[in-house]
PDB file of C-alpha atoms in Angstrom:
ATOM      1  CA  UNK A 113     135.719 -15.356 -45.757  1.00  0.00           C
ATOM      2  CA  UNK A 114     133.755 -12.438 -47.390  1.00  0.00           C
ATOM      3  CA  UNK A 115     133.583  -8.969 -47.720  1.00  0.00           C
ATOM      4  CA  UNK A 116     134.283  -6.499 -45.103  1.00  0.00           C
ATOM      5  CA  UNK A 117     131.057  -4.402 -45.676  1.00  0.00           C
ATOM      6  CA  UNK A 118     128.526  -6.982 -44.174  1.00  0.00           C
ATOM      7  CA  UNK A 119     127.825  -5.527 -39.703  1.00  0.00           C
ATOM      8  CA  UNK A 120     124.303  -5.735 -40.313  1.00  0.00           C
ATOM      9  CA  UNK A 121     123.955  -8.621 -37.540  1.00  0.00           C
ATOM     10  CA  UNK A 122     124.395  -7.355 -33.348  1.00  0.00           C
ATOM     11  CA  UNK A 123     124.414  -9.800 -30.422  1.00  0.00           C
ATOM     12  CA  UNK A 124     125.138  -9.784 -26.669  1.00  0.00           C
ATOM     13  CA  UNK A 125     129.514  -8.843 -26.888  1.00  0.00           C
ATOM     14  CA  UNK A 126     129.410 -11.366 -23.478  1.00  0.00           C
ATOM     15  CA  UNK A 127     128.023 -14.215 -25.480  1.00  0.00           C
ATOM     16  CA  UNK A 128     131.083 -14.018 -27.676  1.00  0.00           C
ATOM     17  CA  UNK A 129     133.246 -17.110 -27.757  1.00  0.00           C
ATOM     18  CA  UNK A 130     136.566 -17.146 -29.263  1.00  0.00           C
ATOM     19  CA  UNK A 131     138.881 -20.217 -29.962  1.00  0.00           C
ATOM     20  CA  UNK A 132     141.921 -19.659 -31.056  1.00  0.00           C
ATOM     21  CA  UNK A 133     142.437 -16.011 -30.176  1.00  0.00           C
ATOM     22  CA  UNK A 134     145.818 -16.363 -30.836  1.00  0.00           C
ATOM     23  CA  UNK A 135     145.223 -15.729 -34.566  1.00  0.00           C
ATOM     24  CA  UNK A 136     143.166 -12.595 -33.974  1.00  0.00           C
ATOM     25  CA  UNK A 137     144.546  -9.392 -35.060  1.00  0.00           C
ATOM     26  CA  UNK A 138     142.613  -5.601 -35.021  1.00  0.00           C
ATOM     27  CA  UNK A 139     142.451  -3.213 -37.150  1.00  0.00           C
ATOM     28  CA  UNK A 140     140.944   0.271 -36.661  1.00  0.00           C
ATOM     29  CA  UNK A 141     140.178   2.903 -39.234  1.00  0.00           C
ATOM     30  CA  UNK A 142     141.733   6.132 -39.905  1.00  0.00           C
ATOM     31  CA  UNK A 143     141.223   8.767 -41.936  1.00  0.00           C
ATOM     32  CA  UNK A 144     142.001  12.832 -41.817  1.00  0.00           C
ATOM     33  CA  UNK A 145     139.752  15.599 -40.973  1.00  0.00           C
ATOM     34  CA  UNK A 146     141.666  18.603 -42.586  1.00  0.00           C
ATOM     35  CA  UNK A 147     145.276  18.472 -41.412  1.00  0.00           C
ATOM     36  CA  UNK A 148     144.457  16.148 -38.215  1.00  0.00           C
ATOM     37  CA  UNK A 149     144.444  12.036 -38.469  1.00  0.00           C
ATOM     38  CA  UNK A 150     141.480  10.607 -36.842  1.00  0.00           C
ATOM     39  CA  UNK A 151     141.117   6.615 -35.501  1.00  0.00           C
ATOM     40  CA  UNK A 152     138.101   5.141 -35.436  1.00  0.00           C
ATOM     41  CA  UNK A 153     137.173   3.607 -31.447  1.00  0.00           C
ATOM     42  CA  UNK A 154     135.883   0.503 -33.344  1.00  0.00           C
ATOM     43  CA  UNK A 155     138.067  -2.231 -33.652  1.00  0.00           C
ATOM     44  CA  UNK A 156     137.495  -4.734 -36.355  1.00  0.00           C
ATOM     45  CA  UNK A 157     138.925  -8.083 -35.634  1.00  0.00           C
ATOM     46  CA  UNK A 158     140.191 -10.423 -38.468  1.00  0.00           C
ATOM     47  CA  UNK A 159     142.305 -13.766 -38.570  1.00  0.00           C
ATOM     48  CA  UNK A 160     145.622 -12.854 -38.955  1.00  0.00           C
ATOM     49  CA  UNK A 161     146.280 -16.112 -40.938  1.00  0.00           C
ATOM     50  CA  UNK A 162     143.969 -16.282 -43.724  1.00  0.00           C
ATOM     51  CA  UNK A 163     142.394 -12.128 -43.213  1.00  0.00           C
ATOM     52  CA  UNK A 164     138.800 -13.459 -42.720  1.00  0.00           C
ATOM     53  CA  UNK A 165     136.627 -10.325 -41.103  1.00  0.00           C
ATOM     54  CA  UNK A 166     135.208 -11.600 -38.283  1.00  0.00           C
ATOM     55  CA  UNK A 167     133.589  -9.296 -35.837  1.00  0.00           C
ATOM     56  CA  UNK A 168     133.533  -4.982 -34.958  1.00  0.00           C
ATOM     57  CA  UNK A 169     133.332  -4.590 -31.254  1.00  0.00           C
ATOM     58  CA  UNK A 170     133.004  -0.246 -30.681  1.00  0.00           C
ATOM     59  CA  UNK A 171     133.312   0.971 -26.837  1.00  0.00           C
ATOM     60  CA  UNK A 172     130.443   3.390 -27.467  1.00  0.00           C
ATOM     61  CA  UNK A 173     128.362   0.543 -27.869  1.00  0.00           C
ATOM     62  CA  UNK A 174     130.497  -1.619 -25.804  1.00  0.00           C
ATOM     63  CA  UNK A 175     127.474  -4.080 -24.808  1.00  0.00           C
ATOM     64  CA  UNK A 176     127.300  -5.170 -28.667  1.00  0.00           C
ATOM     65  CA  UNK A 177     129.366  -7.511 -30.566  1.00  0.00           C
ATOM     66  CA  UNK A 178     128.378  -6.985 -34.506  1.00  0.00           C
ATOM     67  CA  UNK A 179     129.660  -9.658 -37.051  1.00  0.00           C
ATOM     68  CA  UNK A 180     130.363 -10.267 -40.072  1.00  0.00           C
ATOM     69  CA  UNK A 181     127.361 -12.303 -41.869  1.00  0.00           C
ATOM     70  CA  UNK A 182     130.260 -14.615 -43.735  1.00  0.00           C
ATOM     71  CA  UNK A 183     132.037 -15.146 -40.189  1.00  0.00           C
ATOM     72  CA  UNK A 184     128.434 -16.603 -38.990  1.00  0.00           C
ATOM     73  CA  UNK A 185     128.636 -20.344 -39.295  1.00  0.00           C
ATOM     74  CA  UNK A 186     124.950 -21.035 -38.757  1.00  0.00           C
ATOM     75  CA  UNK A 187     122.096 -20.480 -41.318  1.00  0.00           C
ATOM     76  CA  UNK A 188     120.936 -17.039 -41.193  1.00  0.00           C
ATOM     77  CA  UNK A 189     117.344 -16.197 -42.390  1.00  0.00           C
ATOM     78  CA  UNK A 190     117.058 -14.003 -45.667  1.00  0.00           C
ATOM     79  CA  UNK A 191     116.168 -10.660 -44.749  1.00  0.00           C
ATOM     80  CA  UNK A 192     112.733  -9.310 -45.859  1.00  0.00           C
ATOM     81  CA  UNK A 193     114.371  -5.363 -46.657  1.00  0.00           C
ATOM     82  CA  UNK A 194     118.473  -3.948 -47.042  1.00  0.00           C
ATOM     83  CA  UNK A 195     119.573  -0.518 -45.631  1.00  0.00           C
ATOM     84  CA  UNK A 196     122.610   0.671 -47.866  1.00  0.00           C
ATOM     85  CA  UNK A 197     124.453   3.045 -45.890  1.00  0.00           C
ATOM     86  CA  UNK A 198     127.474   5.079 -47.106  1.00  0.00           C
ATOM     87  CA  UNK A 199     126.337   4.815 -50.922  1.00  0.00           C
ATOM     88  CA  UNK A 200     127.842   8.130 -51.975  1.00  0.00           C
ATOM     89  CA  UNK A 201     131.694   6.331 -50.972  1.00  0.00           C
ATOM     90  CA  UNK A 202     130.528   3.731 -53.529  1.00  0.00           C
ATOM     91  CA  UNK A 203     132.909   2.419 -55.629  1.00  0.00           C
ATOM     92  CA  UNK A 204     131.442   2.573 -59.263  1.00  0.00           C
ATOM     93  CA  UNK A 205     131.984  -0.630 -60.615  1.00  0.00           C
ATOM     94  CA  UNK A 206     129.460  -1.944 -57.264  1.00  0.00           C
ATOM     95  CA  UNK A 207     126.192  -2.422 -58.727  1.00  0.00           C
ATOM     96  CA  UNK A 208     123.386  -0.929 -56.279  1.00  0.00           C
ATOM     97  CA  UNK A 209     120.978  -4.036 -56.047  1.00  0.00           C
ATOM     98  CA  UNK A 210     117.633  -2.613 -54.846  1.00  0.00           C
ATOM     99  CA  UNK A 211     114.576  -4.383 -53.470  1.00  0.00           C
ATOM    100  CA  UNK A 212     111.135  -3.266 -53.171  1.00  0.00           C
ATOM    101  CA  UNK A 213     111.439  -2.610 -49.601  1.00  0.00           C
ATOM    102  CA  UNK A 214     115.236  -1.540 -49.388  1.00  0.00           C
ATOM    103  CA  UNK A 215     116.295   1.876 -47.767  1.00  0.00           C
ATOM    104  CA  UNK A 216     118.854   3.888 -49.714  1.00  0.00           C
ATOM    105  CA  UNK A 217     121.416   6.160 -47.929  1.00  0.00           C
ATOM    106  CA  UNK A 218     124.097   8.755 -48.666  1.00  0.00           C
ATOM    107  CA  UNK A 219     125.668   7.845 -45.160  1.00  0.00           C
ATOM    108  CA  UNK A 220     124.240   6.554 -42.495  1.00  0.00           C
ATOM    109  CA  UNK A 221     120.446   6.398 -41.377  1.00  0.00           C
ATOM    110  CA  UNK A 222     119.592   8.164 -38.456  1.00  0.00           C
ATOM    111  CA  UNK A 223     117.992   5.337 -37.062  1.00  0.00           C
ATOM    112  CA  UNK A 224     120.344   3.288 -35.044  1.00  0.00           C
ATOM    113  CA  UNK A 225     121.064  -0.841 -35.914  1.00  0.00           C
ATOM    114  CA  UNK A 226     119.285  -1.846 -31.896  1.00  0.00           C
ATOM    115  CA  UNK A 227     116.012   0.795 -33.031  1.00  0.00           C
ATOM    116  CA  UNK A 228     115.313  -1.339 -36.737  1.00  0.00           C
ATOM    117  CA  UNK A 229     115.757  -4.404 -35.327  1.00  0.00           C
ATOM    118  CA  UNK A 230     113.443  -3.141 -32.411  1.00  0.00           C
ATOM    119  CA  UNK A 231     110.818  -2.116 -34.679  1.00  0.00           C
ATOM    120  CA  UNK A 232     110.630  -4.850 -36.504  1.00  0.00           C
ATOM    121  CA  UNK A 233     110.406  -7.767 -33.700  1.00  0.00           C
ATOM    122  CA  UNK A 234     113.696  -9.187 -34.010  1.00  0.00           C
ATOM    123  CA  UNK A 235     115.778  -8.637 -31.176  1.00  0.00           C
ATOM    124  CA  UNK A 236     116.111 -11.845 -29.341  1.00  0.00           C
ATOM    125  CA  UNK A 237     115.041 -12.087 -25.870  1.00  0.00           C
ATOM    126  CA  UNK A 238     117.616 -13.358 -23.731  1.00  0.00           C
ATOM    127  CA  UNK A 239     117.445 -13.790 -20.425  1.00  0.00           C
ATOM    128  CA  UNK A 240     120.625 -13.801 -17.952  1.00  0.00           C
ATOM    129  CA  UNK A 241     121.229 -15.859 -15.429  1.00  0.00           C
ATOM    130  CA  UNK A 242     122.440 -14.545 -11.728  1.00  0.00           C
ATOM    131  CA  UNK A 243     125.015 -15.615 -10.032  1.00  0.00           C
ATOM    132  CA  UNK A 244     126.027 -16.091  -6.616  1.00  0.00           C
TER     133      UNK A 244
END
């Protein structure tokens, strides 16, 4: 398990596998907006046994599956630069932990997750196969 705060991976959602979906549970954010309660369209799905975040799937992006890095269980490479999004709903007792190359924001970046990893060669290039 790990923190909730890691969706800085994307993949193909149809490549997703799941066994034992009978421990999955969803939850989706709310929050209010003046007097009117807002729910997020992402849905973040966690074991409902032991509460390990495992992947957000969001119908506006419904062709991407992003998990969470400590739900990968495959090496990952160590990226070369961080994005911190949503620093000013930092808790204060989070150190900020800033690299050379790493991008600071108040909320999110304008740039969307599929246009970094775009510009920096490291979407991977799968091809699908037809059938029938």
């Amino acid at each position: 398990g790990g923190g909730g705060y890691a969706i800085n991976i994307m993949g193909n959602a149809d490549t997703l596998k799941v066994k034992g979906a009978r421990n999955l549970s969803v939850y989706r954010a709310r929050w209010r907006e003046g007097r009117k309660l807002v729910r997020s369209p992402g849905k973040r799905h966690f074991c409902s046994k032991c509460g390990s975040a495992l992947w957000l799937w969001d119908p506006r992006w419904g062709q991407w599956i992003y998990p969470f890095a400590s739900a990968i269980d495959t090496p990952l490479p160590r990226p070369r630069e961080s994005q911190h999004c949503l620093v000013e709903s930092k808790p204060s007792w989070v150190p900020l932990t800033r690299g050379k190359r790493d991008r600071v924001f108040m909320r999110f970046p304008i740039e969307a997750i599929i246009d970094w990893h775009r510009k920096r060669g490291l979407l991977a290039d799968r091809k699908r196969k037809r059938r029938g």
